[in-house]
Coordinates of C-alpha atoms in Angstrom, one line a residue:
M23 CA -31.8 -160.7 55.2
G24 CA -29.5 -163.6 55.1
S25 CA -25.9 -163.3 56.3
S26 CA -25.1 -164.1 52.9
F27 CA -25.8 -160.4 51.9
S28 CA -22.8 -159.3 53.6
I29 CA -20.7 -160.4 50.8
I30 CA -21.9 -157.3 48.6
N31 CA -21.2 -153.8 49.9
L32 CA -24.5 -151.8 48.8
T33 CA -22.8 -148.6 49.1
Q34 CA -20.0 -149.7 46.5
L35 CA -22.5 -151.3 44.3
R36 CA -24.4 -147.8 44.0
E37 CA -21.1 -146.1 43.3
D38 CA -20.4 -148.6 40.7
L39 CA -24.0 -148.0 38.9
K40 CA -23.2 -144.3 39.2
R41 CA -20.0 -145.0 37.2
W42 CA -21.8 -147.2 34.8
K43 CA -19.9 -150.2 35.9
V44 CA -23.0 -152.4 35.0
R45 CA -20.7 -155.6 34.1
E46 CA -18.9 -155.5 37.2
V47 CA -22.3 -155.0 39.1
S48 CA -24.1 -157.9 37.0
E49 CA -21.3 -160.4 37.7
A50 CA -21.3 -159.5 41.5
L51 CA -25.2 -159.8 41.8
Q52 CA -25.1 -163.2 40.0
L53 CA -23.5 -164.7 43.0
S54 CA -25.9 -163.3 45.7
P55 CA -28.8 -165.2 46.9
E56 CA -30.5 -162.1 48.3
K57 CA -31.0 -160.3 44.7
V58 CA -34.3 -158.8 45.5
D59 CA -33.3 -157.2 49.0
I60 CA -30.3 -155.4 47.2
L61 CA -32.2 -154.6 44.0
R62 CA -35.3 -153.3 45.2
P63 CA -33.9 -150.3 47.2
L64 CA -31.6 -149.3 44.3
L65 CA -35.0 -149.0 42.1
H66 CA -36.0 -146.3 44.7
D67 CA -33.0 -144.6 44.6
K68 CA -32.8 -140.9 44.3
D69 CA -30.0 -140.7 41.7
N70 CA -31.6 -141.4 38.3
I71 CA -28.6 -142.7 36.9
V72 CA -28.9 -145.5 39.8
V73 CA -32.2 -146.4 39.0
E74 CA -32.0 -146.7 35.1
N75 CA -29.2 -149.0 35.3
T76 CA -30.4 -151.2 38.0
L77 CA -33.3 -151.6 35.4
F78 CA -30.8 -152.4 32.9
I79 CA -28.9 -154.9 35.5
I80 CA -32.3 -156.8 35.9
E81 CA -32.8 -157.2 32.2
K82 CA -29.4 -158.9 31.9
L83 CA -30.0 -161.0 34.8
I84 CA -33.1 -162.4 33.4
K85 CA -31.5 -162.9 30.1
R86 CA -28.9 -165.2 31.7
K87 CA -31.5 -167.0 33.8
A88 CA -29.7 -165.5 37.1
L89 CA -33.0 -164.2 38.5
K90 CA -35.7 -166.8 39.3
E91 CA -39.4 -166.2 38.4
D92 CA -40.4 -165.6 41.9
E93 CA -37.7 -162.7 42.3
V94 CA -38.9 -161.2 39.0
D95 CA -42.5 -161.4 40.6
E96 CA -41.4 -159.9 43.7
L97 CA -39.6 -156.9 41.7
L98 CA -42.8 -156.2 39.2
D99 CA -44.7 -153.8 41.0
D100 CA -41.5 -151.5 41.6
I101 CA -40.7 -151.9 37.6
I102 CA -44.2 -151.1 36.8
T103 CA -44.3 -148.0 39.0
L104 CA -40.9 -146.7 36.8
T105 CA -42.9 -147.3 33.9
R106 CA -45.1 -144.3 35.0
S107 CA -41.8 -142.1 35.8
S108 CA -41.9 -138.4 34.6
N109 CA -38.3 -139.1 33.5
E110 CA -38.6 -140.4 30.0
K111 CA -35.2 -142.2 30.3
I112 CA -36.5 -144.2 33.2
A113 CA -39.9 -144.8 32.0
L114 CA -38.2 -146.3 28.5
R115 CA -36.0 -148.3 30.5
G116 CA -38.8 -149.5 32.7
M117 CA -40.7 -150.4 29.9
K118 CA -38.0 -152.2 28.3
C119 CA -37.5 -154.2 31.3
L120 CA -41.1 -154.9 31.4
R121 CA -40.4 -156.3 27.6
T122 CA -37.7 -158.6 28.8
I123 CA -40.1 -160.0 31.2
L124 CA -42.6 -160.6 29.0
E125 CA -40.4 -162.6 26.4
D126 CA -38.3 -164.4 29.0
V127 CA -40.2 -165.1 32.4
N128 CA -43.6 -167.2 32.9
L129 CA -45.6 -165.2 35.7
S130 CA -48.9 -165.6 37.1
D131 CA -52.3 -164.3 35.5
D132 CA -52.6 -161.9 38.1
S133 CA -49.0 -160.5 37.2
Y134 CA -50.0 -160.4 33.6
N135 CA -53.3 -158.5 34.5
K136 CA -51.5 -156.1 36.2
I137 CA -49.0 -155.8 33.2
I138 CA -51.9 -155.3 30.6
A139 CA -53.4 -152.5 33.0
T140 CA -50.2 -150.5 32.8
L141 CA -49.9 -151.1 29.1
T142 CA -53.4 -150.2 28.2
N143 CA -52.9 -147.0 30.3
V144 CA -49.9 -146.2 28.3
I145 CA -51.5 -146.6 24.7
T146 CA -54.4 -144.3 25.8
T147 CA -52.5 -141.6 27.7
K148 CA -48.7 -141.5 26.4
K149 CA -47.4 -140.5 23.0
G150 CA -44.3 -141.6 20.5
I151 CA -41.9 -144.2 21.5
L152 CA -43.3 -145.2 25.1
R153 CA -46.8 -146.0 23.1
E154 CA -45.0 -147.9 20.9
Y155 CA -43.4 -150.0 23.4
A156 CA -46.9 -150.8 25.0
A157 CA -48.2 -151.4 21.6
E158 CA -45.9 -154.2 21.0
E159 CA -45.9 -155.6 24.4
L160 CA -49.5 -156.1 24.5
G161 CA -49.3 -157.9 21.4
I162 CA -46.5 -160.4 23.2
I163 CA -49.0 -160.9 26.2
G164 CA -51.7 -161.4 23.8
A165 CA -49.7 -164.0 21.5
K166 CA -48.2 -165.9 24.6
I167 CA -50.8 -166.0 27.3
T168 CA -53.8 -168.1 25.7
T169 CA -56.1 -167.5 28.7
L170 CA -55.8 -163.6 28.1
I171 CA -55.8 -163.4 24.5
K172 CA -59.6 -162.5 24.1
K173 CA -59.5 -159.9 26.7
V174 CA -56.4 -158.4 25.0
I175 CA -57.8 -158.6 21.5
N176 CA -61.3 -157.2 22.4
F177 CA -59.5 -154.2 24.1
L178 CA -57.5 -153.4 21.1
V179 CA -60.3 -154.0 18.6
S180 CA -62.4 -151.5 20.6
L181 CA -59.7 -148.9 20.5
V182 CA -59.4 -149.2 16.6
R183 CA -63.3 -149.0 16.3
E184 CA -63.9 -146.4 18.8
S185 CA -60.8 -144.2 19.7
K186 CA -61.2 -140.4 18.1
D187 CA -57.4 -140.4 18.5
R188 CA -55.4 -141.3 15.2
E189 CA -52.3 -142.3 17.1
V190 CA -54.4 -144.5 19.5
K191 CA -55.8 -146.5 16.6
E192 CA -52.5 -146.9 15.0
A193 CA -51.2 -147.9 18.2
A194 CA -53.8 -150.9 18.7
L195 CA -53.1 -151.8 15.1
T196 CA -49.5 -152.6 15.7
A197 CA -50.5 -154.7 18.7
L198 CA -52.9 -156.6 16.9
T199 CA -50.2 -156.9 14.1
E200 CA -47.7 -158.3 16.7
I201 CA -50.3 -160.8 18.0
A202 CA -51.1 -162.0 14.8
S203 CA -47.3 -162.3 13.7
R204 CA -46.4 -164.3 17.0
S205 CA -49.6 -166.4 17.5
K206 CA -49.8 -170.0 16.3
D207 CA -53.5 -170.0 16.7
K208 CA -55.0 -170.0 12.9
N209 CA -58.5 -168.5 14.5
V210 CA -56.6 -166.0 16.1
I211 CA -54.7 -164.9 13.0
E212 CA -57.4 -165.1 10.5
G213 CA -59.8 -163.0 13.3
I214 CA -57.1 -160.2 13.3
A215 CA -56.7 -160.4 9.7
K216 CA -60.6 -159.9 8.8
E217 CA -60.8 -157.2 11.7
I218 CA -58.0 -155.1 10.2
R219 CA -59.4 -155.5 6.6
D220 CA -62.6 -154.2 8.2
V221 CA -60.6 -151.1 8.9
L222 CA -59.9 -150.4 5.2
K223 CA -63.7 -150.8 4.4
R224 CA -65.0 -148.2 7.2
E225 CA -62.1 -145.9 8.2
Q226 CA -62.1 -142.3 6.4
D227 CA -58.5 -141.3 8.1
S228 CA -55.8 -141.8 5.2
E229 CA -53.1 -142.6 7.8
V230 CA -55.0 -144.9 9.8
R231 CA -55.7 -146.5 6.3
K232 CA -52.3 -146.5 5.6
K233 CA -51.1 -148.2 8.7
A234 CA -54.1 -150.9 8.5
L235 CA -52.8 -151.6 4.9
S236 CA -49.1 -152.0 6.4
S237 CA -50.4 -154.4 9.1
L238 CA -52.3 -156.5 6.5
E239 CA -48.9 -156.6 4.3
I240 CA -46.8 -157.7 7.5
I241 CA -49.5 -160.4 8.2
L242 CA -49.6 -161.9 5.0
T243 CA -45.6 -161.7 4.7
K244 CA -45.3 -163.8 7.9
K245 CA -48.5 -165.7 8.3
K246 CA -50.0 -166.2 4.6
D247 CA -50.1 -170.2 5.2
E248 CA -52.4 -169.8 8.2
I249 CA -55.4 -167.8 6.7
S250 CA -58.2 -169.2 4.9
S251 CA -58.4 -169.2 1.0
E252 CA -61.7 -167.2 1.7
T253 CA -60.3 -164.5 3.5
L254 CA -56.8 -164.6 1.8
S255 CA -58.9 -163.6 -1.3
D256 CA -60.7 -160.7 0.5
I257 CA -57.5 -159.4 1.9
Q258 CA -55.8 -159.7 -1.6
S259 CA -58.1 -157.6 -3.2
E260 CA -56.9 -154.6 -1.2
V261 CA -53.3 -155.9 -0.5
P262 CA -51.2 -157.3 -3.4
E263 CA -48.6 -159.8 -2.4
V264 CA -45.1 -158.3 -2.0
L265 CA -43.2 -161.4 -1.3
P266 CA -43.6 -165.3 -1.4
T267 CA -44.9 -167.3 1.7
K268 CA -43.5 -167.1 4.8
N269 CA -41.1 -169.9 4.2
H270 CA -39.2 -168.1 1.6
E271 CA -35.9 -167.2 2.2
I272 CA -35.5 -163.5 2.1
S273 CA -32.4 -162.2 -0.1
I274 CA -31.1 -159.1 -0.5
Q275 CA -32.7 -158.8 -3.7
D276 CA -36.2 -159.3 -2.1
I277 CA -35.2 -156.6 0.3
E278 CA -34.1 -153.9 -2.6
K279 CA -37.2 -155.0 -4.1
L280 CA -39.3 -154.1 -1.0
F281 CA -37.2 -150.7 -0.7
A282 CA -37.9 -150.0 -4.4
L283 CA -41.8 -150.7 -3.5
E284 CA -41.4 -148.3 -0.4
K285 CA -42.3 -151.2 1.8
H286 CA -39.7 -150.1 4.4
E287 CA -42.3 -151.1 7.2
I288 CA -42.2 -154.8 6.1
V289 CA -38.4 -154.9 5.9
A290 CA -38.3 -153.7 9.4
E291 CA -41.0 -156.3 10.5
I292 CA -38.5 -158.8 8.9
A293 CA -35.4 -157.3 10.3
K294 CA -36.5 -157.4 13.8
E295 CA -36.6 -161.2 13.8
N296 CA -34.2 -162.2 10.8
E297 CA -30.5 -161.8 12.0
D298 CA -29.3 -162.1 8.2
V299 CA -31.5 -159.1 6.9
Q300 CA -30.7 -157.2 10.1
N301 CA -26.7 -157.7 9.5
A302 CA -27.8 -156.9 5.7
I303 CA -29.2 -153.7 6.6
I304 CA -26.6 -152.5 9.0
D305 CA -23.8 -153.3 6.4
M306 CA -26.1 -150.9 3.8
L307 CA -25.4 -148.1 6.5
S308 CA -21.9 -147.8 4.7
S309 CA -23.2 -148.3 1.2
E310 CA -21.7 -145.9 -1.3
D311 CA -25.4 -145.3 -2.8
Y312 CA -27.0 -142.8 -0.6
L313 CA -30.4 -144.0 -1.3
K314 CA -29.5 -147.5 0.3
R315 CA -28.0 -145.6 3.2
A316 CA -31.3 -143.6 3.7
D317 CA -33.3 -147.1 3.2
A318 CA -31.3 -148.7 5.7
L319 CA -31.3 -145.7 8.3
W320 CA -35.0 -145.8 8.1
V321 CA -35.0 -149.2 9.1
I322 CA -32.3 -149.2 11.7
Y323 CA -34.2 -146.4 13.7
R324 CA -37.1 -148.5 14.0
I325 CA -36.0 -151.6 15.2
L326 CA -32.9 -150.2 17.0
R327 CA -34.5 -151.6 20.3
F328 CA -34.7 -154.9 19.1
I329 CA -31.2 -155.3 18.0
P330 CA -28.7 -157.3 20.3
S331 CA -26.1 -155.5 22.2
E332 CA -23.2 -157.1 20.6
K333 CA -24.1 -155.1 17.4
L334 CA -24.3 -151.8 18.7
G335 CA -21.0 -151.1 18.5
N336 CA -20.8 -151.7 14.8
I337 CA -24.0 -149.3 14.6
F338 CA -22.6 -146.5 16.4
S339 CA -19.2 -146.7 14.5
K340 CA -21.4 -146.2 11.4
L341 CA -23.6 -143.4 12.8
K342 CA -20.4 -141.4 13.5
T343 CA -19.9 -141.1 9.8
L344 CA -23.3 -140.8 8.9
V345 CA -24.0 -137.3 11.0
K346 CA -21.4 -136.1 8.9
D347 CA -23.4 -136.7 5.6
K348 CA -23.9 -134.1 3.2
N349 CA -27.3 -135.5 2.1
P350 CA -29.8 -133.3 5.0
W351 CA -32.1 -136.3 5.5
I352 CA -29.7 -138.7 6.3
H353 CA -27.7 -136.1 8.5
N354 CA -30.7 -135.6 10.5
S355 CA -31.9 -139.2 10.8
A356 CA -28.4 -140.3 11.8
I357 CA -28.7 -137.4 14.8
K358 CA -32.1 -138.8 15.8
T359 CA -30.7 -142.6 15.6
L360 CA -27.5 -141.6 17.7
A361 CA -29.7 -139.8 20.3
E362 CA -32.3 -142.7 20.1
L363 CA -29.2 -145.2 20.8
Y364 CA -27.8 -143.3 23.9
L365 CA -31.5 -143.2 25.4
L366 CA -32.2 -147.1 25.0
F367 CA -28.8 -148.5 25.6
P368 CA -26.5 -147.4 28.7
E369 CA -23.9 -149.7 27.7
V370 CA -23.0 -147.2 24.7
R371 CA -23.5 -144.0 26.6
R372 CA -19.8 -143.5 27.5
D373 CA -18.8 -144.3 24.0
I374 CA -21.2 -141.6 22.7
L375 CA -20.0 -139.1 25.2
T376 CA -16.6 -139.2 24.3
F377 CA -17.5 -139.0 20.7
L378 CA -19.3 -135.8 21.4
D379 CA -16.5 -134.4 23.6
S380 CA -14.2 -134.8 20.5
L381 CA -16.6 -132.8 18.1
L382 CA -16.9 -130.1 20.7
K383 CA -13.0 -130.0 20.8
S384 CA -12.7 -130.2 17.5
E385 CA -10.6 -127.3 15.2
E386 CA -13.2 -127.8 12.5
E387 CA -16.3 -125.4 12.5
E388 CA -18.3 -128.3 11.0
E389 CA -17.8 -130.8 13.6
V390 CA -18.3 -128.5 16.4
K391 CA -21.8 -127.7 14.8
I392 CA -22.5 -131.3 14.4
G393 CA -21.6 -132.1 18.0
L394 CA -24.0 -129.2 19.1
E395 CA -26.9 -130.5 16.9
I396 CA -26.3 -134.1 18.4
I397 CA -26.4 -132.6 22.0
R398 CA -29.6 -130.4 21.4
E399 CA -31.4 -133.7 20.0
L400 CA -30.1 -135.5 23.5
L401 CA -31.4 -132.7 25.5
A402 CA -34.7 -133.2 23.4
Y403 CA -35.1 -136.5 24.5
T404 CA -33.7 -136.7 27.8
N405 CA -33.9 -133.2 29.5
D406 CA -30.6 -134.0 31.2
V407 CA -29.2 -131.0 32.7
E408 CA -25.9 -132.8 33.3
I409 CA -25.3 -133.0 29.7
F410 CA -26.1 -128.9 29.2
K411 CA -23.7 -128.5 32.0
A412 CA -20.9 -130.3 30.6
T413 CA -21.5 -128.7 27.0
L414 CA -21.5 -125.4 28.5
L415 CA -18.1 -125.6 30.1
I416 CA -16.4 -126.9 26.9
T417 CA -17.9 -124.2 24.8
L418 CA -17.5 -121.3 27.4
R419 CA -13.8 -121.8 26.6
R420 CA -14.0 -121.7 22.9
L421 CA -16.1 -118.4 22.6
K422 CA -13.1 -116.3 21.6
E423 CA -12.6 -118.5 18.5
N424 CA -14.2 -116.4 15.6
K425 CA -14.9 -119.1 13.5
I426 CA -17.1 -121.1 15.9
R427 CA -18.6 -118.1 18.1
L428 CA -21.9 -118.1 16.4
V429 CA -22.5 -121.6 16.2
I430 CA -22.1 -121.8 20.0
L431 CA -24.0 -119.0 20.7
R432 CA -27.1 -120.1 18.8
F433 CA -26.8 -123.4 20.6
Y434 CA -27.1 -121.4 23.8
A435 CA -30.2 -119.5 22.4
S436 CA -31.8 -122.6 21.2
T437 CA -31.1 -124.3 24.6
A438 CA -31.8 -121.1 26.8
E439 CA -34.1 -123.0 29.2
Y440 CA -31.4 -124.9 30.5
F441 CA -30.0 -121.9 32.0
T442 CA -32.8 -122.2 34.6
K443 CA -31.7 -125.1 35.9
I444 CA -28.1 -124.8 36.3
E445 CA -26.1 -123.2 39.3
R446 CA -25.4 -119.5 40.1
E447 CA -21.8 -119.9 39.5
L448 CA -21.9 -121.1 36.1
I449 CA -24.5 -118.4 35.1
E450 CA -22.3 -115.9 36.6
A451 CA -19.3 -117.6 34.3
T452 CA -21.3 -117.5 31.4
I453 CA -22.3 -113.8 31.9
K454 CA -18.5 -113.0 32.4
E455 CA -17.5 -114.9 29.2
L456 CA -20.2 -113.1 27.3
D457 CA -19.1 -109.8 28.4
Q458 CA -15.5 -110.2 27.4
I459 CA -16.4 -111.3 23.8
Y460 CA -19.1 -108.7 23.0
K461 CA -16.8 -106.0 21.4
M462 CA -15.2 -108.7 19.2
S463 CA -18.3 -110.2 18.0
S464 CA -20.2 -109.5 14.8
K465 CA -23.7 -107.7 14.6
E466 CA -25.7 -111.1 14.9
E467 CA -23.4 -112.6 17.7
R468 CA -23.8 -109.1 19.8
R469 CA -27.9 -109.5 19.1
I470 CA -27.7 -113.0 20.8
I471 CA -25.2 -112.0 23.8
L472 CA -27.5 -109.2 24.5
S473 CA -30.4 -111.3 24.4
L474 CA -28.8 -114.3 26.7
M475 CA -27.2 -111.6 29.3
D476 CA -30.5 -110.0 29.7
L477 CA -32.2 -113.7 30.4
L478 CA -29.2 -114.6 32.8
A479 CA -29.4 -111.3 34.7
T480 CA -33.2 -111.9 35.2
I481 CA -32.6 -115.6 36.3
L482 CA -30.1 -114.5 38.9
E483 CA -32.4 -111.6 40.0
R484 CA -35.4 -113.8 40.6
A485 CA -33.1 -116.4 42.2
G486 CA -31.9 -113.7 44.8
K487 CA -35.2 -112.9 45.6

């Protein structure tokens, strides 16, 4: 380790990462010639927040060209290991970091093969958003690295043809669509289009057929000019054209037409790459027309991870309104999107937590209820005990307020598993507060209180043993 390392205090750096001071850490690291020696121990830190924010810092350094390709290569094994973390936030941040590497760094074939092995394992063994990330990232590799494209495509085609798992098939179709959408090789584009067309001919599962149809619509929208007339004719017998060729300038009217045709996935694909469409969709979140708000929210939820950081503040401000929407679908979807925003972007977490604090301390019953709904969703995404503890401390003080007591008690009941993960002192404080409000509570509230007190007593008894 060189003497220049002394200009950075590793202990201070770690504390800054724990306090979310990612901008300060990023700026300090840009000046250091010993980035790998500093970053590696932070990636293995016992504190999950430090690890997650270190991955975020690595993304930032790569984007700014402040981390050399050989430095990224040195850290690659550590990052790959974190994509397998049992902590979903860290696994997702690791996958997001891999995506940045794939898009902005040129690696050796050996390194790409390591990543391919990791991503194929995720596609076949994981579920949900991790699988989506892996599918898209395999697509990036397939389109970017010509020496590996055949290997990747053959693997994905085998999954589509042979897997018994619907979600695995759909993930493989996502990856093939990503390759075709990014590739400049006409043979690759045509071959994938034919393969997906064959899925429609042989597949019995209606959901897989629907995914294949959507994939072909996306490929036609982006790469129609790269497909032979014979193949195009065969495809269009199943897939009517929904937009002109790829060089057509997309207008707001086109977007509204696609929404009317229920082609939301095509809008999402276009919005991932087209900044004007992306901005238009974000603006639609504030529309007075609830159908437009709903359409826009559907797209934003699915492209959130592709949206640049500078637009997150605008989206967050709109979500703060949408979580209070009277339309149940918009209300629930906005809560899910807000939870996703929290999970994917450390830079907005403080703002989200401040918003939640204001909801939990509100005098309005409905706002307290919304705050607790959001927190319940965050817990489902993150299993973050600290969020539960902070919520518990705020709400215990409000149990004597008649109009919000039932809302709080129902939250406790729905998240009861978290009481097994907190300190004895907090459990005892909870029991004390529940005991004090029992006599002033309604019949339903008393039923929940008794159930909770029985659970908490059992937890303390087992802890004592």
